[in-house]
XYZ file of C-alpha atoms in Angstrom:
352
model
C -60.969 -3.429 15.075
C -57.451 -3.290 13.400
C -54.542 -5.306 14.564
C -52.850 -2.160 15.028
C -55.834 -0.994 17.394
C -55.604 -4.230 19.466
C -52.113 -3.523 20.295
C -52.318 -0.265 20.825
C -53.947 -1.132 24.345
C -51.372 -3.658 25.794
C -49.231 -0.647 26.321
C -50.989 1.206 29.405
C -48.212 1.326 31.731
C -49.915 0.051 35.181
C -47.625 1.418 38.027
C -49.372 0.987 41.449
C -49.072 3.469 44.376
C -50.373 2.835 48.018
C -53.019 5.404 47.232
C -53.677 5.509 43.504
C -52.827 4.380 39.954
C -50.139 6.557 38.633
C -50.608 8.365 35.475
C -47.216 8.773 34.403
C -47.596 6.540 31.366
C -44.719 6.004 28.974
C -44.896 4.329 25.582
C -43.078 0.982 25.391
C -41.744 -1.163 22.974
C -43.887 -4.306 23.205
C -43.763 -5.206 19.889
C -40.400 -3.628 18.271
C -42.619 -0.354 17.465
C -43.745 2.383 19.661
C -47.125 2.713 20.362
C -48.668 5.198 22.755
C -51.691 4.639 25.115
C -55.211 4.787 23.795
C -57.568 6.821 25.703
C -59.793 3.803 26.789
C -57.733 0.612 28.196
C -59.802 -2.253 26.986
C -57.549 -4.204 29.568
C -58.713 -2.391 32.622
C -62.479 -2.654 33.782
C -63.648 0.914 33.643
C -65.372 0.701 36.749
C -62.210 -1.416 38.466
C -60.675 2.350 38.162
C -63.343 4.405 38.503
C -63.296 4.920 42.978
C -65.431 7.464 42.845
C -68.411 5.252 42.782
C -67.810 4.353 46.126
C -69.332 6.623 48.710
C -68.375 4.122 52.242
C -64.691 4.166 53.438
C -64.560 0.795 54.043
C -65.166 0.405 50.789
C -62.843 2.328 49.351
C -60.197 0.664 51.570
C -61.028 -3.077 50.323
C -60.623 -1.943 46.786
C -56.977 -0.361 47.359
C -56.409 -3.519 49.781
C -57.188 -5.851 47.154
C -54.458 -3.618 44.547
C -52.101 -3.536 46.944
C -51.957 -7.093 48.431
C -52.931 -8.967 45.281
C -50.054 -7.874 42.743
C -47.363 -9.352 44.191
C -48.653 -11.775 47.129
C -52.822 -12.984 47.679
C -55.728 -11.720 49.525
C -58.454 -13.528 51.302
C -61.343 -11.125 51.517
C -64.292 -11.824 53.806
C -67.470 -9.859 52.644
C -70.660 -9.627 54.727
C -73.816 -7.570 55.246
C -73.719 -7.693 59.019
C -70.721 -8.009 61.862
C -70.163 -11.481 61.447
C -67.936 -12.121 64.131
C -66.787 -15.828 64.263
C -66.377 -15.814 60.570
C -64.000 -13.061 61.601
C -62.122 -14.736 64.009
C -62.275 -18.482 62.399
C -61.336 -17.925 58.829
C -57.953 -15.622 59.662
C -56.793 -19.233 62.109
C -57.259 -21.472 58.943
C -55.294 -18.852 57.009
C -52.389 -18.951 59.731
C -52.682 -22.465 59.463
C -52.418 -22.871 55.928
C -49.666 -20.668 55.451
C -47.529 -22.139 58.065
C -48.405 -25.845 56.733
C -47.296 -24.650 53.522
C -44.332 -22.667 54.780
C -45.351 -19.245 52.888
C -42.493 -16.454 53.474
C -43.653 -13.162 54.206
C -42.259 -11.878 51.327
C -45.308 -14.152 49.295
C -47.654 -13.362 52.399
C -51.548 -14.726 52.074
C -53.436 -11.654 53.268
C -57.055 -11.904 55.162
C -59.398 -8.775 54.648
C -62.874 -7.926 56.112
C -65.595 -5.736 54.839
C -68.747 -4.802 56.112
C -70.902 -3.741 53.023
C -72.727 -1.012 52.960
C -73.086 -0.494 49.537
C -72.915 -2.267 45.947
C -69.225 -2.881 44.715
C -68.506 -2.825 41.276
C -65.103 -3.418 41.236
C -63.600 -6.705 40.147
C -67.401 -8.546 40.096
C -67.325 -8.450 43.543
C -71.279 -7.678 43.238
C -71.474 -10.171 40.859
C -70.004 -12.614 42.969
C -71.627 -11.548 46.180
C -75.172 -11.789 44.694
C -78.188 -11.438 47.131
C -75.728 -13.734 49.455
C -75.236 -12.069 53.319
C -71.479 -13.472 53.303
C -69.314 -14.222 50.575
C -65.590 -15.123 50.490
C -62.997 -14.279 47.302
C -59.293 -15.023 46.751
C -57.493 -12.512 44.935
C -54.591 -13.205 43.259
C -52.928 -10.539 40.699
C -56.141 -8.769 41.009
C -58.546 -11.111 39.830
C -60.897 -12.943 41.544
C -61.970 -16.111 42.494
C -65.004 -16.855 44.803
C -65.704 -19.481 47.531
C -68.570 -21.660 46.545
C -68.796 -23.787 50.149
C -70.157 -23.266 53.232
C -68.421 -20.595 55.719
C -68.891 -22.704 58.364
C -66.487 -26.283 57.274
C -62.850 -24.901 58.305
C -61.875 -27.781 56.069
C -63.681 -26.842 52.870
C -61.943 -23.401 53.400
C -58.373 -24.994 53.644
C -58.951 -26.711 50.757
C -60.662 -23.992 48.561
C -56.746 -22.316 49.537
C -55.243 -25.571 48.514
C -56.561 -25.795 44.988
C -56.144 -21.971 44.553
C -52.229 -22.324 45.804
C -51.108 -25.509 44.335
C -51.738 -25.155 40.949
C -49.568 -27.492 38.695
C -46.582 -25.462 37.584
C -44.089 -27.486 35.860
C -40.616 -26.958 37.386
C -37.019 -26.986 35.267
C -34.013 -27.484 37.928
C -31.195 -27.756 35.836
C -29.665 -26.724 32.785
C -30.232 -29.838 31.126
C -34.038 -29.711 32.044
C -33.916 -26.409 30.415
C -32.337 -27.291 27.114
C -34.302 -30.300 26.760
C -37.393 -28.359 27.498
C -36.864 -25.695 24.816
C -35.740 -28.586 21.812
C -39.063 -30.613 23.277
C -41.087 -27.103 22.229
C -38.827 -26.391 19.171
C -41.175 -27.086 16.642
C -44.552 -26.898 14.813
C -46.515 -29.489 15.800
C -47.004 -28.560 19.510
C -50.123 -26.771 19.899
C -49.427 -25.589 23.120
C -48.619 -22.098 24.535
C -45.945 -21.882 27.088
C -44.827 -19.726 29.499
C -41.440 -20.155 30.594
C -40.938 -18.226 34.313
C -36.857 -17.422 34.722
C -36.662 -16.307 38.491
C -33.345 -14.545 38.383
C -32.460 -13.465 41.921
C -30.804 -10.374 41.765
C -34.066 -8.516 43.102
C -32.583 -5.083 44.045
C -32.505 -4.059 40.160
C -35.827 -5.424 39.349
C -38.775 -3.604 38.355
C -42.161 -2.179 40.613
C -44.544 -4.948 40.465
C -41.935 -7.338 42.733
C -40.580 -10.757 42.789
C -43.829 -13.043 42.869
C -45.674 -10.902 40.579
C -44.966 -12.645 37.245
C -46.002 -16.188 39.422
C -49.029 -14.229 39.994
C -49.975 -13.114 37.030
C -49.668 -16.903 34.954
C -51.557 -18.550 38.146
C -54.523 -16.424 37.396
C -54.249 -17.320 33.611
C -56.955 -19.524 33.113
C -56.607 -20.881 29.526
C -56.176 -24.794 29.115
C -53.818 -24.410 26.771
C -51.328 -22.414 28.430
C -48.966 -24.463 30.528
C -46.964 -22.781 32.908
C -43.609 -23.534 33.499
C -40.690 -22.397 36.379
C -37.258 -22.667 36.925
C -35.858 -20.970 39.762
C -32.344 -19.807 38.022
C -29.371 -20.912 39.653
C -26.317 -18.458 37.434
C -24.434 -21.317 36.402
C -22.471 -20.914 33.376
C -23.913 -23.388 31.497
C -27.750 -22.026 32.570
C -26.575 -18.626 31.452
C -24.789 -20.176 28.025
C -28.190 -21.939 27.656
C -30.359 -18.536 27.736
C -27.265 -16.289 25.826
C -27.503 -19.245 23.018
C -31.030 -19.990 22.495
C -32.762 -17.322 24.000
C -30.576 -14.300 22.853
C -33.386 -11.656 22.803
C -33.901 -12.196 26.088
C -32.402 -8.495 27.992
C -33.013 -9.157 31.574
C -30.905 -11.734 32.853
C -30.741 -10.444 36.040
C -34.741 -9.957 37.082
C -37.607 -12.673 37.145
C -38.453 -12.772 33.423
C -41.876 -14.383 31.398
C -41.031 -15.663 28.198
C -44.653 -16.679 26.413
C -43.502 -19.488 23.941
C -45.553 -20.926 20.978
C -44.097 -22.980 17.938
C -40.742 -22.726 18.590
C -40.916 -19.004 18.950
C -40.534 -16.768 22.270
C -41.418 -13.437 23.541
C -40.161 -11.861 26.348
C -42.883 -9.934 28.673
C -40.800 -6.709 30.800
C -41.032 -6.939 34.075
C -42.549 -3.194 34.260
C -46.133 -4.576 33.875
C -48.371 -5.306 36.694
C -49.528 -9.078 36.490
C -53.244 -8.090 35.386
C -52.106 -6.842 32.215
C -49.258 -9.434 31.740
C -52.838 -11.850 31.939
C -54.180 -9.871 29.664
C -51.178 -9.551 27.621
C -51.456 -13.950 27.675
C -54.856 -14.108 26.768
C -54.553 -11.599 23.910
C -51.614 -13.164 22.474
C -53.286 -17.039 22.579
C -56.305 -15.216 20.364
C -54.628 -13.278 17.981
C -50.914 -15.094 17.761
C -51.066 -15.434 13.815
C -51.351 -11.596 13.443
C -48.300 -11.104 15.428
C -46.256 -14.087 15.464
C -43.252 -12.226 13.330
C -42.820 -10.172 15.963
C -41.410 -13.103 17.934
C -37.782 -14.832 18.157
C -37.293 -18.261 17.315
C -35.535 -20.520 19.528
C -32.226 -21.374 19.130
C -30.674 -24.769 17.474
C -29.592 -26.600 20.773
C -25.412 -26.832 21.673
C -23.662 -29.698 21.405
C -21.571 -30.770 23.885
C -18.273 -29.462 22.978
C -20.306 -26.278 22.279
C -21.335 -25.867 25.395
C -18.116 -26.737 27.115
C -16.368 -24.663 24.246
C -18.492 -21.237 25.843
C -18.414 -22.259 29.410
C -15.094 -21.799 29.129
C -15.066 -18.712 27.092
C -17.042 -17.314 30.427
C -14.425 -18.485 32.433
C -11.387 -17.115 31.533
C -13.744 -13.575 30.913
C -14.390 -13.954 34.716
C -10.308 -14.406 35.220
C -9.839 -11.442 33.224
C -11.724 -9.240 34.771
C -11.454 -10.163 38.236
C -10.180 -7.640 40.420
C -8.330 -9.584 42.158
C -5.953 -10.705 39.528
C -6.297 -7.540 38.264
C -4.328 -5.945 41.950
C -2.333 -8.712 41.432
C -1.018 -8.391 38.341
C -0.395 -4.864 38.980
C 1.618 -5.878 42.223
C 3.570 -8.057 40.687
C 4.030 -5.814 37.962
C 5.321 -2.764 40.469
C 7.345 -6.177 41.811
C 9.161 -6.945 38.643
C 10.231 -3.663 37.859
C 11.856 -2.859 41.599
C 13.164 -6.411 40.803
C 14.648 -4.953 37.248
C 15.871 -1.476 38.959
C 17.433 -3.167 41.967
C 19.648 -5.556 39.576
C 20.532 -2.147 37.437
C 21.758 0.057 40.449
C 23.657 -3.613 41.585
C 25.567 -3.700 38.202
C 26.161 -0.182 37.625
C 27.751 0.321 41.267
C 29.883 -2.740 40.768
C-alpha cells in the first residue's frame, strides 16, 4: 500500500453522539494536503461499528456505554453470564473508594458498568477477552481495552489492577524553564525516542468535541515503549507563551489542550477534533512509518537567550497596555479632559 493510501485513512473524522457515530465527515488537513476519507477506515474495527450484530439491548447499551464514558473519562465494565450479585455490589465500593483515595473530579469520572450476556460481543475483543470465562472484568480507557487477569473475589487485587491502569508514569513540565529545557534536551538526532508533549491550555469553552481529558486518554492507552508521554498543565505566563510562540510557532491552538508528537527535534501538532482512538492510532502509525513523512513536520526552535526572552516578555507587555480597555477609557477621558481644559482657558482669554 502507498504512502499516500496510508494517510488517506487518518482522516475519518470521529465525532461521537449519545446515540451514534456521526457521518458528517469533513476532509482535514493532517498533513498540509487535503485528503478525503477512504471508504474503509483501517483505524476503526469494522465490527467495533457495525451494532447491528447485536440482537440483546443490553448489549447494545454496553457498547454505546463504553463510547460514551471511555473518550473523555474511564469505564469499569463488569461482564457475566449469570446475575452475579455481590460482584455487583462489591466491585462499584472499591471503585468509590479508589476514586475518592485518588481524589478523581467528576469531570475525569471512573465509570462502573454491568452486563448480563446473552450473546457473543464482537466489539472491542470483548469476546476475545471474555473467553469461555462466566465473569470477566475490562477497563476502558479512550475506547480500548484492557482486561482483569485476577480473581473477582480479592477487593485488593481489583484496587490495584485500577492503580496500575491510573498511574501510569507521565512525565510532568511545571514551569517554563522545565519546558525550554525539555525541548533543547529533545533538539536533536541522536534521541531515539518519540515524544508526546500534552499542553493543557485551560480555556475549555472554545475547545473541540472530544473534551478536556481526552488527549490524556488517548496517550495513556498508547502502548509503545518508545513513546514517552509528557504533561504540563499550562499556566499563560508570558514567558510559557514566548516559549511555545518561539519554538513551537506552528503550533495554532494556544488556547485548547493540544498533543504535539515530537521525534528528532521535529514536532507535529495533533487537532483537538479527533477522538482519542484515532489520535492512538494516529501515534502508532506515525512511530512505523515516520521516515515517509517526517518533512511534513516542524523543527523545533533554537532556544532564547536570556535577554531574548526578557526582550519579548516585554514586547507582550506593553501589547497588553495597549490594548487594555481600561487605558483605552482612560485615555479617551482624559483626552475629552484636556480639551474642556484647552476650551475653558480660550473662552477665559477671549472674555478678558
Amino acid at each position: 500500500m502507498s504512502v499516500q493510501s496510508h494517510l488517506i485513512i487518518l482522516l475519518y473524522f470521529l465525532s461521537i453522539s449519545r446515540e451514534c457515530f456521526c457521518k458528517n465527515i469533513r476532509s482535514i488537513p493532517l498533513f498540509g494536503e487535503n485528503f478525503v476519507q477512504s471508504h474503509e477506515d483501517e483505524f476503526m474495527e469494522s465490527s467495533d461499528m457495525n451494532f447491528a450484530t447485536l440482537t440483546d439491548v443490553n448489549s447494545q447499551r454496553a457498547i454505546h456505554t463504553i463510547i460514551n464514558k471511555s473518550l473523555n473519562e474511564r469505564l469499569l465494565l463488569l461482564i457475566c453470564d449469570h446475575v452475579c450479585h455481590e460482584e455487583r455490589e462489591e466491585i462499584p465500593k472499591v471503585v468509590r473508594e479508589f476514586s475518592k483515595d485518588l481524589g478523581i473530579r467528576k469531570t475525569n469520572s471512573l465509570h462502573f458498568h454491568f452486563l448480563l450476556k446473552k450473546e457473543k460481543i464482537p466489539h472491542y475483543n470483548i469476546e476475545t477477552f471474555v473467553g469461555n470465562s462466566s465473569m470477566s472484568l475490562l477497563y476502558f480507557i479512550g475506547e480500548k481495552a484492557y482486561p482483569y487477569k485476577g480473581s473477582l473475589d480479592s477487593k485488593k487485587d481489583i484496587y490495584q489492577f485500577l492503580m496500575d491502569r491510573e498511574q501510569r508514569n507521565m512525565r510532568k513540565l511545571k514551569t517554563y524553564e522545565d519546558l525550554d529545557q525539555f525541548l533543547s534536551s529533545i533538539n536533536n538526532d541522536m534521541d531515539s525516542n518519540f515524544y508526546t508533549l500534552y499542553l493543557n491550555f485551560k480555556n475549555y469553552k472554545k475547545c473541540g468535541p472530544f473534551g478536556i481529558n481526552s488527549f490524556e486518554n488517548a496517550v495513556k492507552s498508547t502502548d509503545l515503549k518508545d513513546v514517552k508521554p509528557i504533561k504540563m498543565e499550562v499556566e499563560e505566563t508570558k514567558e510559557i507563551l514566548v516559549i511555545i510562540e518561539m519554538r513551537l510557532s506552528q503550533v495554532k491552538y494556544k488556547e485548547c489542550p493540544t498533543l504535539l508528537l515530537i521525534h528528532n527535534g521535529k514536532y507535529k501538532e495533533i487537532p483537538l477534533i479527533f477522538s482519542p482512538r484515532i489520535i492512538r492510532k494516529f501515534i502508532e502509525y506515525a512511530v512505523d512509518n515516520y521516515y515517509e513523512i517526517e518533512d511534513t513536520w516542524t523543527k523545533i526552535g533554537e532556544p532564547l537567550t536570556y535577554i531574548q526572552l526578557q526582550y519579548l516578555v516585554d514586547e507582550h507587555n506593553i501589547q497588553d497596555l495597549q490594548y487594555n480597555k481600561k487605558f483605552i477609557a482612560a485615555a479617551v477621558i482624559g483626552g475629552f479632559a484636556i480639551l474642556l481644559l484647552g476650551f475653558s482657558i480660550f473662552w477665559a482669554l477671549n472674555g478678558a
